[in-house]
Coordinates of C-alpha atoms in Angstrom, one line a residue:
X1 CA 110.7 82.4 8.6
X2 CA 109.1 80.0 6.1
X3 CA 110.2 79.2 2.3
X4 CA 108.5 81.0 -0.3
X5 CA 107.1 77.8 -1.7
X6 CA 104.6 77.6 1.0
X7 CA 102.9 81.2 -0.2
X8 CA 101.4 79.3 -2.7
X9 CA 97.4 78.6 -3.3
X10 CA 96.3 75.0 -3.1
X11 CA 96.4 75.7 -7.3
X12 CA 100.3 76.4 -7.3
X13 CA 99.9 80.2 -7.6
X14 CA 101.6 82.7 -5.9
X15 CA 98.8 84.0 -3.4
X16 CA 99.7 87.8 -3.8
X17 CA 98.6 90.9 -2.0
X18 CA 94.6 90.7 -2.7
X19 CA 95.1 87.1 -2.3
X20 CA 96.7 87.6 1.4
X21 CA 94.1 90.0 2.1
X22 CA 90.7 87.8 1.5
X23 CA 92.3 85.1 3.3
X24 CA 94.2 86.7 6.3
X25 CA 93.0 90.4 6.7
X26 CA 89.0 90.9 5.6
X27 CA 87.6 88.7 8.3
X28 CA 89.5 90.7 11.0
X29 CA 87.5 93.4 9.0
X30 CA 84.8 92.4 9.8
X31 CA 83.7 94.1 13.0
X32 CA 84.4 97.1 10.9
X33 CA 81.4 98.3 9.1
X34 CA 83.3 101.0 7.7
X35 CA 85.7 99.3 6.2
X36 CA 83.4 97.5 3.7
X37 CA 85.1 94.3 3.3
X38 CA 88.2 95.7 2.6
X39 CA 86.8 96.3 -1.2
X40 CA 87.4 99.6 -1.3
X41 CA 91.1 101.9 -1.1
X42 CA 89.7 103.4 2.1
X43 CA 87.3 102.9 4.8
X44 CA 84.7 105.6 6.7
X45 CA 84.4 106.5 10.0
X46 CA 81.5 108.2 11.7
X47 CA 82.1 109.5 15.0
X48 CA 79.4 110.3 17.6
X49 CA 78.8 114.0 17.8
X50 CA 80.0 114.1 21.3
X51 CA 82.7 112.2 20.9
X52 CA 86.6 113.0 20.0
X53 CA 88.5 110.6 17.2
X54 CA 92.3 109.9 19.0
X55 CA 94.8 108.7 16.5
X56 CA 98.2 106.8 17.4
X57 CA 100.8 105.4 14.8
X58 CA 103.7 103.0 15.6
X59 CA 105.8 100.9 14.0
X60 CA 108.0 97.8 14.1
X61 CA 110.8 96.6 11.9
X62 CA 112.6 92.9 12.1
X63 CA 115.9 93.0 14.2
X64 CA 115.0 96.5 15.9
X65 CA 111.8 95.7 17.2
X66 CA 111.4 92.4 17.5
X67 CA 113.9 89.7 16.6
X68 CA 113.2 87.5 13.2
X69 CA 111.7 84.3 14.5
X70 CA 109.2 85.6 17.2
X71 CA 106.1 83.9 17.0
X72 CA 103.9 85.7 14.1
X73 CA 101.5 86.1 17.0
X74 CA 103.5 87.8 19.5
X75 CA 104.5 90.2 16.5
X76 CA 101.0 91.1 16.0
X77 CA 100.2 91.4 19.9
X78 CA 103.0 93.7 20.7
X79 CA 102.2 95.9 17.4
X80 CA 98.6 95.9 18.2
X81 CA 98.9 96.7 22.1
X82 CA 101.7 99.5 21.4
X83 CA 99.0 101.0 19.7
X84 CA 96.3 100.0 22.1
X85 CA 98.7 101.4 25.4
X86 CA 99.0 104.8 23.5
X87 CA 95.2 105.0 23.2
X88 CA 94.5 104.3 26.7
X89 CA 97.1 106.7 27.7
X90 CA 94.7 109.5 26.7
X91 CA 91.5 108.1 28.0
X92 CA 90.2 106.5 24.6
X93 CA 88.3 103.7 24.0
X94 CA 89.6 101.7 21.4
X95 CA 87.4 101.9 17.7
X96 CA 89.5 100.6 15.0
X97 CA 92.7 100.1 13.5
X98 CA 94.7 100.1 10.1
X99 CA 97.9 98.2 9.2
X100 CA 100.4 98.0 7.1
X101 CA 102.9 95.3 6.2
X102 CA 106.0 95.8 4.1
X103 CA 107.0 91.7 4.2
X104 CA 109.5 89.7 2.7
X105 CA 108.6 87.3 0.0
X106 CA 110.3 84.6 2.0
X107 CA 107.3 85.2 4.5
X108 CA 104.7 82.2 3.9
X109 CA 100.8 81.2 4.6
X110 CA 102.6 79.7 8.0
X111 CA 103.6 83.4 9.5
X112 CA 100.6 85.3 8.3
X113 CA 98.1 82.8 9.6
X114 CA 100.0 83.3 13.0
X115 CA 100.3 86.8 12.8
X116 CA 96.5 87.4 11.6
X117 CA 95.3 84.7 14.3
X118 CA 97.5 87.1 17.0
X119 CA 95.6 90.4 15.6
X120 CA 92.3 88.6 15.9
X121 CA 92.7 87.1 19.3
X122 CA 93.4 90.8 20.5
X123 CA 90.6 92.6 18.5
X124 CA 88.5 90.1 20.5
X125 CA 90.3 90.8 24.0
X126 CA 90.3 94.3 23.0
X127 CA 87.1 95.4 21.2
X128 CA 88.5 96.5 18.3
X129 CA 89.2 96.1 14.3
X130 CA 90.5 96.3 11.0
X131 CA 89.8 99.2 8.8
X132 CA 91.7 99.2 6.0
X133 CA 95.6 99.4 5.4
X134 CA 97.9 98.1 3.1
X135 CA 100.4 95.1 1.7
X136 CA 103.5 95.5 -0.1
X137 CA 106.9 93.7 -0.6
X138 CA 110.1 93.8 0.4
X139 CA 114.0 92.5 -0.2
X140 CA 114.5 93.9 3.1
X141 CA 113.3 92.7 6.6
X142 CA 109.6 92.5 7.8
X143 CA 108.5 95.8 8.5
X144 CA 104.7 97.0 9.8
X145 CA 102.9 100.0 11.2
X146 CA 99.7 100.1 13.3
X147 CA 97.2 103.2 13.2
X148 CA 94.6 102.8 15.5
X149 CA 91.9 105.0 16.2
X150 CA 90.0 105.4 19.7
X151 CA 86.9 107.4 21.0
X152 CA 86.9 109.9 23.9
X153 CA 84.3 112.2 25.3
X154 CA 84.6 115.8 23.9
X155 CA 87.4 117.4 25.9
X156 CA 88.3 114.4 28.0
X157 CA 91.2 113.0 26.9
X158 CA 94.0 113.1 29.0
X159 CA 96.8 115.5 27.2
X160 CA 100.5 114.8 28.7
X161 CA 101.4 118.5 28.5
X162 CA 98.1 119.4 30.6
X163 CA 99.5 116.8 33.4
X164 CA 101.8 117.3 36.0
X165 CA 103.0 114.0 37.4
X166 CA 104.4 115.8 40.4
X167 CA 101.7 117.2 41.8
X168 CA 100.1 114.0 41.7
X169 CA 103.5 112.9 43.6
X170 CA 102.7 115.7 46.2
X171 CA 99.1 115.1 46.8
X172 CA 100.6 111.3 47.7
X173 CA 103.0 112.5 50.3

């Protein structure tokens, strides 16, 4: 954790949620042309006509998930490839993503330029990237949620309840 006096522009003010989001979150935006810069409260998807949208949410709370002092980074890769596991568990390809942080004022420039440099490396590794989301405070511990969105070909994702992992077994044996 950092102290709240280094969440402060080079002018001495508090840098605040819009603040925090031109510096840390638009350019993972980016990539995104839906999201339009992060300006606007949400962002627009098209989807190929032959294509499926798959939708996954997870989330990850200080001391349950992940213990207080990780590495902003690691945070970020282990919320983004939860998300990212769940997608290719069904086949998709991985389009875009929104996230949410509920942080401490206590957390400083320090710990979102880690955490944002952690989503970015993996939107590069993975091919995908920030739509939209949203940043809010907390007294309580660092919480944040990942919605990411994938693409699959009409009626080709793989559905769990349409699987039977022992026949699969069987045609091994």
């Amino acid at each position: 954790m950092t102290h709240p006096a280094t969440d402060k522009l080079p002018t001495g003010k508090p840098l605040g949620e819009f603040g925090r989001i031109d510096r840390y979150f638009r350019p993972l935006a980016s990539g995104f042309p839906g999201a339009r810069g992060l300006a606007d409260d949400a962002a627009v998807f098209g989807v190929p006509p032959d294509q499926e949208l798959v939708v996954t949410t997870d989330a990850m709370v200080a001391g349950v998930h992940f213990f207080p002092d990780d590495a902003p980074g690691d945070i970020a890769a282990k919320l983004l490839r939860t998300n990212l596991s769940d997608l290719a568990a069904m086949g998709a390809v991985p389009y875009a993503y929104t996230l949410v942080t509920v942080l401490p004022k206590a957390v400083g420039e320090d710990w979102l330029a880690g955490f944002a440099a952690g989503l970015g490396e993996d939107q590069a590794r993975f091919g995908i990237a920030l739509a939209g989301g949203d940043s809010v405070s907390t007294s309580g511990p660092i919480t944040l949620s990942v919605t990411a969105f994938g693409l699959v070909p009409k009626g080709g994702a793989f559905l769990l309840y349409t699987y039977d992992a022992a026949d699969e077994l069987l045609g091994q044996i």
